[in-house]
PDB file of C-alpha atoms and ligand atoms in Angstrom:
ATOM      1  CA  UNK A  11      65.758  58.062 103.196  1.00 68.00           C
ATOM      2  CA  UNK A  12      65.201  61.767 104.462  1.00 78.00           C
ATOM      3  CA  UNK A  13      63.332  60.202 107.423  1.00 82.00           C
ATOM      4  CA  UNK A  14      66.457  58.242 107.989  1.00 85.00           C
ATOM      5  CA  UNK A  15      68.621  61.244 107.887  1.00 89.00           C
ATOM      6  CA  UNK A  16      66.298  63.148 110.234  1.00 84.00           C
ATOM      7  CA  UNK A  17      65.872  60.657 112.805  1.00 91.00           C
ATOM      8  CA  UNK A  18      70.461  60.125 112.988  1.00 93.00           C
ATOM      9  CA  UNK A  19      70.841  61.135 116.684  1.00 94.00           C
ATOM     10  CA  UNK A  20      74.670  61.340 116.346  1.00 96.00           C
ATOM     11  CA  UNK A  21      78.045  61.161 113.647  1.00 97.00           C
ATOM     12  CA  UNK A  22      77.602  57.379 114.475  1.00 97.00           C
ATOM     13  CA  UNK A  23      74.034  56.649 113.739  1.00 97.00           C
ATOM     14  CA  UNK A  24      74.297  58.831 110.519  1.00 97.00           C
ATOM     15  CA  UNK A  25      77.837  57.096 109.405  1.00 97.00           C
ATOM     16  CA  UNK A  26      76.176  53.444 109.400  1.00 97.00           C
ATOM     17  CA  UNK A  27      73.353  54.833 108.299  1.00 97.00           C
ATOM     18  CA  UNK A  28      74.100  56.750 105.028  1.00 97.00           C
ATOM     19  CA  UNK A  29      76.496  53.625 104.628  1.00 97.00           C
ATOM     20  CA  UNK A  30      73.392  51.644 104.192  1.00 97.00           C
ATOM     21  CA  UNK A  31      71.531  53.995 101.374  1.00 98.00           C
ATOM     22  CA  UNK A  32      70.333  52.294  97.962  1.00 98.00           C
ATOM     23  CA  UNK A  33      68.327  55.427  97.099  1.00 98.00           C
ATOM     24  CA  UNK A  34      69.991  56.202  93.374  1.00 98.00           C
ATOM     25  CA  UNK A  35      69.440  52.838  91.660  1.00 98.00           C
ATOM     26  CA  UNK A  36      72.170  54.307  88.775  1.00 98.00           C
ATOM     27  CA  UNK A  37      74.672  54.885  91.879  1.00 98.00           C
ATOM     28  CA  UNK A  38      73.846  51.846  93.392  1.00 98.00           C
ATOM     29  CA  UNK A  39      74.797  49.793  90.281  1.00 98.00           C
ATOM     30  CA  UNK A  40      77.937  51.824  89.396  1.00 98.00           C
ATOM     31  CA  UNK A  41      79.499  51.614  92.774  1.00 98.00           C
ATOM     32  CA  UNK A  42      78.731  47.439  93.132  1.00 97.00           C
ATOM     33  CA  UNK A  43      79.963  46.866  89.584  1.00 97.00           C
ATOM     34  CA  UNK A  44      83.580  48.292  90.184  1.00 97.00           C
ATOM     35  CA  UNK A  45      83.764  46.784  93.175  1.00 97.00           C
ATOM     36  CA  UNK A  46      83.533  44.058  91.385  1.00 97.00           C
ATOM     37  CA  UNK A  47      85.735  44.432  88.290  1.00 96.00           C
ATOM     38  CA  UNK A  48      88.360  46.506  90.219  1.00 96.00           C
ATOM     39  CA  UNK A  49      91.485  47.958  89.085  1.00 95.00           C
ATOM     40  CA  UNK A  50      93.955  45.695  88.173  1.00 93.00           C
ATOM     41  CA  UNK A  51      96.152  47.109  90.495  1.00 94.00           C
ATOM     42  CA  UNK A  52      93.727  46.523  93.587  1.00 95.00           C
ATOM     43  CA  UNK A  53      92.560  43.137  92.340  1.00 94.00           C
ATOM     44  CA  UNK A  54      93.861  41.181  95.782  1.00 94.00           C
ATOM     45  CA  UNK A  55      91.488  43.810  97.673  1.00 96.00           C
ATOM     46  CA  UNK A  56      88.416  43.562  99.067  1.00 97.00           C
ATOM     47  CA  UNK A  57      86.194  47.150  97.473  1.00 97.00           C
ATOM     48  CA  UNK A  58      84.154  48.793 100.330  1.00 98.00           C
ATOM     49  CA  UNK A  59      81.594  49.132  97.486  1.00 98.00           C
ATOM     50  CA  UNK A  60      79.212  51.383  99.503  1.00 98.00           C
ATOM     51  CA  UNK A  61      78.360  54.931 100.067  1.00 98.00           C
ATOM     52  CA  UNK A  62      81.181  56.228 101.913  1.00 98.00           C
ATOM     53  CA  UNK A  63      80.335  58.840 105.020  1.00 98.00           C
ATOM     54  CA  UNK A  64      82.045  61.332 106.624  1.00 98.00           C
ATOM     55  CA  UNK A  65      84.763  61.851 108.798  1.00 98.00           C
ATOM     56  CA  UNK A  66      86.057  63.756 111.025  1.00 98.00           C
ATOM     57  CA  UNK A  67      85.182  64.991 114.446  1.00 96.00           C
ATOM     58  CA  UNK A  68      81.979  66.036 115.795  1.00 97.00           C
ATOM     59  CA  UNK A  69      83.274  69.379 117.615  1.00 97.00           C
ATOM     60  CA  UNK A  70      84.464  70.217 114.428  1.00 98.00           C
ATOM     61  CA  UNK A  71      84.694  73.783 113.409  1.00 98.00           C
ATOM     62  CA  UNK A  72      85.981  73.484 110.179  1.00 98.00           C
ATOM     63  CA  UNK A  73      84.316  71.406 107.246  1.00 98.00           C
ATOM     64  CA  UNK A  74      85.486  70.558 103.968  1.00 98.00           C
ATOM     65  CA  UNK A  75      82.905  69.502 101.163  1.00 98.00           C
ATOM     66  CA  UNK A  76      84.015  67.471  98.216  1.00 98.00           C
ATOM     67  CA  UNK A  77      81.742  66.550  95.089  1.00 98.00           C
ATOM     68  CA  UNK A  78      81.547  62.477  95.411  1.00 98.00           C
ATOM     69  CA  UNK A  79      84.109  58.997  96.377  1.00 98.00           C
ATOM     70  CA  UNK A  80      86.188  57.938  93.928  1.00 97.00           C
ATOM     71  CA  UNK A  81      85.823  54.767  92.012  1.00 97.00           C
ATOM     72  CA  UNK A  82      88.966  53.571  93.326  1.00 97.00           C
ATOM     73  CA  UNK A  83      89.445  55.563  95.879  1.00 97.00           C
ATOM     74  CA  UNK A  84      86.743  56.115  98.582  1.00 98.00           C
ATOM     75  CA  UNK A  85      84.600  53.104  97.053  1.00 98.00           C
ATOM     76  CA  UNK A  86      87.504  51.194  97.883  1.00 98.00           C
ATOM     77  CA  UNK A  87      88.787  51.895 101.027  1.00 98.00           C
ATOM     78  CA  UNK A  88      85.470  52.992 102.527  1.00 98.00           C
ATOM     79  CA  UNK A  89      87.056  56.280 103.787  1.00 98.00           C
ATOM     80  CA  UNK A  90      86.220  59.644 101.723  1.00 98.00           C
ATOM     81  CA  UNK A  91      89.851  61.184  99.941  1.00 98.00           C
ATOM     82  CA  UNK A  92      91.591  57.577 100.815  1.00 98.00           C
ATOM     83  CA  UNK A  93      93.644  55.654  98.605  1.00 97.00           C
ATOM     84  CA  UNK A  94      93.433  57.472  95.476  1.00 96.00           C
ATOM     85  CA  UNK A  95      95.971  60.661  94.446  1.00 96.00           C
ATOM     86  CA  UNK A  96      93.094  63.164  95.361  1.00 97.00           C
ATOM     87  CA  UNK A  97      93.669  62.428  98.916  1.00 97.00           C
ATOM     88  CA  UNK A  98      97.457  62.035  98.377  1.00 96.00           C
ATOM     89  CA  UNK A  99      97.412  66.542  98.185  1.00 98.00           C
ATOM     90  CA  UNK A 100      94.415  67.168 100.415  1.00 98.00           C
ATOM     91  CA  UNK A 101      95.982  65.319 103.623  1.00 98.00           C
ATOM     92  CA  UNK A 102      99.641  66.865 102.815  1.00 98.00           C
ATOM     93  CA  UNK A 103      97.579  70.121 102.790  1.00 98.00           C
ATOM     94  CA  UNK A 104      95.889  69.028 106.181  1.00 98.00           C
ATOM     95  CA  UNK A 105      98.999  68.233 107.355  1.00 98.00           C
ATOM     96  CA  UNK A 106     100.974  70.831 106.719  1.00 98.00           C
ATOM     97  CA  UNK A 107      98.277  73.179 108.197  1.00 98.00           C
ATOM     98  CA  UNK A 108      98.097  70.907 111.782  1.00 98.00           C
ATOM     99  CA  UNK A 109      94.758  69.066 110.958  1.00 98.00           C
ATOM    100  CA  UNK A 110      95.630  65.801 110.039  1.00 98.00           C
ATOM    101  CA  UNK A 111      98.543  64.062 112.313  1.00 98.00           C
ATOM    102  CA  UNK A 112      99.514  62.433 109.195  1.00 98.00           C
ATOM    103  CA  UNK A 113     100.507  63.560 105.821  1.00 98.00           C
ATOM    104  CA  UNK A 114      99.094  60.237 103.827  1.00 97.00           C
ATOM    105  CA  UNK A 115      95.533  58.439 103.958  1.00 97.00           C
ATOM    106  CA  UNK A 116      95.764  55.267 101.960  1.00 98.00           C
ATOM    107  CA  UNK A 117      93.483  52.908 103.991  1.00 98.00           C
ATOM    108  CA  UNK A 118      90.419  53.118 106.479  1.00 97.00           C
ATOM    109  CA  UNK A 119      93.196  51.729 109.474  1.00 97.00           C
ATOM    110  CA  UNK A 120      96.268  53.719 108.661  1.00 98.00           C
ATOM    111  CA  UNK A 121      95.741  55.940 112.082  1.00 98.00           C
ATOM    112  CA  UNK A 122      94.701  58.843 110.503  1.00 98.00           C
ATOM    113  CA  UNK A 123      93.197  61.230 112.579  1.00 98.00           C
ATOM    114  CA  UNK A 124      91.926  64.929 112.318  1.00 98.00           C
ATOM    115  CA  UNK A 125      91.455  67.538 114.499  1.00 98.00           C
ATOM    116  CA  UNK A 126      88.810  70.654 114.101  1.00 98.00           C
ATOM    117  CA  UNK A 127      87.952  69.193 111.227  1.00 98.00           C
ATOM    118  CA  UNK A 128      85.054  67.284 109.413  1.00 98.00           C
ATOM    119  CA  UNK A 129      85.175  66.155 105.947  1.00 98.00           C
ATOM    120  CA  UNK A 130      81.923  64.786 103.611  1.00 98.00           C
ATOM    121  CA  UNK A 131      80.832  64.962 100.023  1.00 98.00           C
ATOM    122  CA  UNK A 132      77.639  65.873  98.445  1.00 98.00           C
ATOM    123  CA  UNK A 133      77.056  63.185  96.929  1.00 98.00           C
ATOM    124  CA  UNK A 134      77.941  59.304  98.632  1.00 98.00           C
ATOM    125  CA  UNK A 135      78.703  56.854  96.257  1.00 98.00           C
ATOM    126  CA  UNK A 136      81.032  57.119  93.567  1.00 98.00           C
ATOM    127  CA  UNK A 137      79.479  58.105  90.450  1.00 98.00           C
ATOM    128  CA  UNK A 138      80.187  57.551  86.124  1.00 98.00           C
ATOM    129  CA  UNK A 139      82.539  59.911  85.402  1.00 96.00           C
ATOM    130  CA  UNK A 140      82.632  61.573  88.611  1.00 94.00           C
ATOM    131  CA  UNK A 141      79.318  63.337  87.423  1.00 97.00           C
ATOM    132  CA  UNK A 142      76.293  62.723  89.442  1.00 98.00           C
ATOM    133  CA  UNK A 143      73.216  63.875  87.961  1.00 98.00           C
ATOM    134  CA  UNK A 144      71.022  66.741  89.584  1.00 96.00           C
ATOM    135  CA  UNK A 145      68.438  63.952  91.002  1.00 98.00           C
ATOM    136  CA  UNK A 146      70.679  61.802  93.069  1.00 98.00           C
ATOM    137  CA  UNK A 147      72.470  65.132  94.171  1.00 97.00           C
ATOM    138  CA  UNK A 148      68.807  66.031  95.274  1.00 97.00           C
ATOM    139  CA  UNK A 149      68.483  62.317  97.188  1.00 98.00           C
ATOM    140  CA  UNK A 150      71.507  62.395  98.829  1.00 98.00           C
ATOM    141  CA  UNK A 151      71.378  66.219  99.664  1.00 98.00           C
ATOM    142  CA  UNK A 152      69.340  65.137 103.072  1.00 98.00           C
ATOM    143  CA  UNK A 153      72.745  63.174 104.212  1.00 98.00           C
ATOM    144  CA  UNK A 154      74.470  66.029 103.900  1.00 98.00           C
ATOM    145  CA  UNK A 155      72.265  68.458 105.683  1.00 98.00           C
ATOM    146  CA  UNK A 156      71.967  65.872 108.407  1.00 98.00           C
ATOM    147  CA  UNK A 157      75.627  65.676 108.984  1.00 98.00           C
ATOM    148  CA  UNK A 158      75.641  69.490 109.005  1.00 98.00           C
ATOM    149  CA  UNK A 159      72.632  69.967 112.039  1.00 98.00           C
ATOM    150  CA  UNK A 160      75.216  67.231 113.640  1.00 98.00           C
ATOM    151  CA  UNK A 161      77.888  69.699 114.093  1.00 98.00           C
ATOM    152  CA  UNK A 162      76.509  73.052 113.749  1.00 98.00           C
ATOM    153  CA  UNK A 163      77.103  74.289 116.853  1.00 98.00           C
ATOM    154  CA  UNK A 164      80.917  74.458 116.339  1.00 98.00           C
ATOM    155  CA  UNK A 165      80.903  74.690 112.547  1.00 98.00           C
ATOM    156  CA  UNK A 166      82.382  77.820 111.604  1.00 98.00           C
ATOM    157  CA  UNK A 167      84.093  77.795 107.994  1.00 98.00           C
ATOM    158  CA  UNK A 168      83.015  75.362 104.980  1.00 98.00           C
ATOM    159  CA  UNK A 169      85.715  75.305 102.685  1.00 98.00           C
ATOM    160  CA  UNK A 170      84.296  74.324  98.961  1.00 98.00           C
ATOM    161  CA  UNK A 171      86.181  71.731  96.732  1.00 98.00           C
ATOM    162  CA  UNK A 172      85.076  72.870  93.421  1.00 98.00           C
ATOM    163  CA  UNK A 173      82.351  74.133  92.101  1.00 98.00           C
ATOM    164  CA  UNK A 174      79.832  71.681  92.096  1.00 98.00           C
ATOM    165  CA  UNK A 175      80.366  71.396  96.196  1.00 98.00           C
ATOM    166  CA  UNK A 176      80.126  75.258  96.154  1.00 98.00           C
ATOM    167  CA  UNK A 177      76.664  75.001  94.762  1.00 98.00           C
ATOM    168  CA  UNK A 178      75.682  72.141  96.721  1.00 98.00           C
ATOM    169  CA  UNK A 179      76.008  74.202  99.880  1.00 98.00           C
ATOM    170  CA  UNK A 180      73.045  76.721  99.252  1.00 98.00           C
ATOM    171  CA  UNK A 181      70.579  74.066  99.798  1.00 98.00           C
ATOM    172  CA  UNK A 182      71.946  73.541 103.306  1.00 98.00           C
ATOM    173  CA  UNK A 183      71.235  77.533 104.194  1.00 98.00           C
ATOM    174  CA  UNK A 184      67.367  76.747 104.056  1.00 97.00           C
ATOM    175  CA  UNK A 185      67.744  73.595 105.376  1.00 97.00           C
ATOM    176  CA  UNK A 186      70.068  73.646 108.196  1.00 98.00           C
ATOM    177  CA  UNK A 187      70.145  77.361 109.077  1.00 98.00           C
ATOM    178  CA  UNK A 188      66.692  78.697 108.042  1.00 97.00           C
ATOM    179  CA  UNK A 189      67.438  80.982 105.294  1.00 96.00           C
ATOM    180  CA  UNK A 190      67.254  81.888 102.405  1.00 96.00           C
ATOM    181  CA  UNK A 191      70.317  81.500 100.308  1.00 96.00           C
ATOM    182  CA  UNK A 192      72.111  84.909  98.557  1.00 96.00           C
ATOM    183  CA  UNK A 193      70.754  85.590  95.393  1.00 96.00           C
ATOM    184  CA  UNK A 194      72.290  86.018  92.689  1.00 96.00           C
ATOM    185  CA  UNK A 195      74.030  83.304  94.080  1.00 97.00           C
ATOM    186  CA  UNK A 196      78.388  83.906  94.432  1.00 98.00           C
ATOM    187  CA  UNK A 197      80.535  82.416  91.960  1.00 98.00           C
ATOM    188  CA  UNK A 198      82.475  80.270  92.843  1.00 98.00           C
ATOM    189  CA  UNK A 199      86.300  80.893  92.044  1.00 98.00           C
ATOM    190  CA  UNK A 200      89.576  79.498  93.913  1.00 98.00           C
ATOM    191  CA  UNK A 201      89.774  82.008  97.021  1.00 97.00           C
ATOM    192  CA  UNK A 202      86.322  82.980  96.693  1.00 98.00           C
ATOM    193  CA  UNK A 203      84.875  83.925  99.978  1.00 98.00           C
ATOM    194  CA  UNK A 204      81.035  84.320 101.213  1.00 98.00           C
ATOM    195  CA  UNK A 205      80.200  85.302 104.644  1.00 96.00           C
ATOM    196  CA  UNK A 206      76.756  85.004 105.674  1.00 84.00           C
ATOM    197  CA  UNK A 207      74.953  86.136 108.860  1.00 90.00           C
ATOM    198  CA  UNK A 208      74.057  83.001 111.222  1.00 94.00           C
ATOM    199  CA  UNK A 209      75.725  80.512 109.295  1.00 97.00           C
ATOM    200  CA  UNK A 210      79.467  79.292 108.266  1.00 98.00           C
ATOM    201  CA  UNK A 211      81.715  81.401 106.547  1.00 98.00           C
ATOM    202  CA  UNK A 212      82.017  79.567 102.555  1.00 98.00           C
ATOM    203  CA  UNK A 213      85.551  79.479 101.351  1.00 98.00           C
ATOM    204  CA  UNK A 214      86.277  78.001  97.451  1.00 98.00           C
ATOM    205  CA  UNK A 215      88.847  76.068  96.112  1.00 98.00           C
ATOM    206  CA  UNK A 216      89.732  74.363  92.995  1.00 98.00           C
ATOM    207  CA  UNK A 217      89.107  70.477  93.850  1.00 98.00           C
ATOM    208  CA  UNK A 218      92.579  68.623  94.748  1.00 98.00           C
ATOM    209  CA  UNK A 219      91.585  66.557  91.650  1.00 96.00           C
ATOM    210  CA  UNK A 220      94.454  65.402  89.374  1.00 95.00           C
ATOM    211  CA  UNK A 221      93.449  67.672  86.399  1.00 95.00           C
ATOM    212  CA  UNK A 222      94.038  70.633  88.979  1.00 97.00           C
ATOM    213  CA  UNK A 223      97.199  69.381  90.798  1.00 97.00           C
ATOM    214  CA  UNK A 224      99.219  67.764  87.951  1.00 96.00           C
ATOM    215  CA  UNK A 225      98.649  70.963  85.621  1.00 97.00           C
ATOM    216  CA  UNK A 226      99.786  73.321  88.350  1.00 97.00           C
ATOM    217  CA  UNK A 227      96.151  74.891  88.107  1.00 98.00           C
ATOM    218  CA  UNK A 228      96.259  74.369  92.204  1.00 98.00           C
ATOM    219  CA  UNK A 229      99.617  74.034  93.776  1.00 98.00           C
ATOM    220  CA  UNK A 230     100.510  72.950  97.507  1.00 98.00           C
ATOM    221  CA  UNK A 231     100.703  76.949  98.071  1.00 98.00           C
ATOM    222  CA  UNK A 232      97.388  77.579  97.138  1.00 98.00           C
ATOM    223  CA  UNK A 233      96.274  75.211  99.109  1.00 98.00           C
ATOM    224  CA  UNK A 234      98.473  76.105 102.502  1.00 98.00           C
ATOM    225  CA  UNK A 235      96.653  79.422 101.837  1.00 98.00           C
ATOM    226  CA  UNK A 236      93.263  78.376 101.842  1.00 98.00           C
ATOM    227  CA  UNK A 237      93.472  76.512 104.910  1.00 98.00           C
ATOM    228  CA  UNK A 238      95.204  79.601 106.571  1.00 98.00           C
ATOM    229  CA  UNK A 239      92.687  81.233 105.766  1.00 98.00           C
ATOM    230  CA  UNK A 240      90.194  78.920 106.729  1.00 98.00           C
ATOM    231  CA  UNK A 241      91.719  78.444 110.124  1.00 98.00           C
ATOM    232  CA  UNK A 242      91.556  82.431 110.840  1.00 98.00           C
ATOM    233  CA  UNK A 243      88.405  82.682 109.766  1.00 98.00           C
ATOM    234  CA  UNK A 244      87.225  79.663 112.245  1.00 98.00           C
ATOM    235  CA  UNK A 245      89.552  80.351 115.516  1.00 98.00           C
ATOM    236  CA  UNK A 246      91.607  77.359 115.361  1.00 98.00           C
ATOM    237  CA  UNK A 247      95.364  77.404 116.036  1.00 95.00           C
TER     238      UNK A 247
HETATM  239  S1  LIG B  11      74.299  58.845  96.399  1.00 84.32           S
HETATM  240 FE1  LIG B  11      73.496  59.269  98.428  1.00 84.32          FE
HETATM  241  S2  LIG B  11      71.267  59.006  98.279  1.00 84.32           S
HETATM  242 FE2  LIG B  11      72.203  58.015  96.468  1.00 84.32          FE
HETATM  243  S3  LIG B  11      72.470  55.847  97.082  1.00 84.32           S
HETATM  244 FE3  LIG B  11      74.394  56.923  97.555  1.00 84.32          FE
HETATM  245  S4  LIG B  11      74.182  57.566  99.701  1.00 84.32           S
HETATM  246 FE4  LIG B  11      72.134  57.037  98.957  1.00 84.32          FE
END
């Protein structure tokens, strides 16, 4: 699997490839079984079932790095934040701030398009809970670093969706950019900000998650003023 990663020559290659991964047997099973059962309320609908890649564009400058697909969500449309309420508040956000040209992503053909912008998850497939465990964040890390050489020549700002993203991106210091990562490491916080020295600026924010945006713990404001931020930080208009 990390030879497969290494050896993606492009967005494309990397896309069908990761789509293709049965590295986390657990994952694996989890992902094929709701695709199977399905939500009632999806029943008529075909589940993508699969890891789900990134997307975005390959000159982008900005990234944003979630945790995993949602069961019903990404797993079913086959597009990462589609279909599911998660997504609902991120591409608002996106839109609102001029990098989405639409407000709503609720299926992979829906014309959606970004701009300046890449978006990908840690981890590929949707997991139990929404809680991988450290081992298949460790397999599927090599996706993500992949997908990070891919565009690191215009990647400028990584904004963080939660905390489990913010600690996923130390691994891709030594990886990607050949060095070590800060230690003690930051904490992450909503409007935390690392810069580091040959690498992407880290921005965090509380994850667009339902417990966060129905409770008011992260509001369409906050939001507007991380990807302000973001923007500044990364040049883009
Ligand atoms: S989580 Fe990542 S490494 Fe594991 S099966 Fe899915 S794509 Fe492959």
């Amino acid at each position: 699997m990390v030879a497969r990663a290494a050896r993606a020559t492009d967005l494309a290659d990397l896309d069908a490839a990761v789509s293709d991964c049965f590295a986390c047997p657990r994952l694996v099973q989890w992902r094929e079984e709701v695709a199977r059962t399905r939500r009632a309320a999806f029943r008529d609908q075909e589940y993508w079932g699969r890891p789900v890649p990134g997307l975005g564009t390959g000159d982008a400058r900005i990234a944003i790095l979630g945790l995993a697909p949602a069961a019903h969500g990404g797993n079913r449309t086959g597009r990462i934040f589609t279909g599911d309420r998660s997504g609902d508040v991120l591409f608002a956000a996106l839109h609102r701030a001029g990098l989405a040209n639409q407000p709503t992503s609720v299926a992979a053909d829906d014309g959606l398009t970004v701009r300046d912008l890449r978006i990908f998850s840690a981890v590929r497939c949707a997991p139990p809970d929404n809680k991988p465990t450290p081992v298949e964040r460790d397999t599927c890390a090599p996706w993500l670093h992949r997908e990070v050489t891919l565009i690191r020549p215009t990647l400028r700002v990584v904004v963080a969706l939660g905390a489990f993203a913010w600690a996923a991106w130390w691994p891709v210091l030594r990886a990607v950019y050949g060095q070590p990562p800060p230690s003690p490491r930051p904490v992450f916080g909503h409007g935390a900000h690392w810069s580091g020295t040959n690498a992407p600026d880290l921005l965090g924010c509380y994850h667009v998650s339902q417990q966060n945006t129905f409770t008011g713990r992260l509001t369409p404001g906050m939001l507007d003023d991380v990807f302000g931020q973001a923007k500044q930080l990364a040049g883009v208009d």
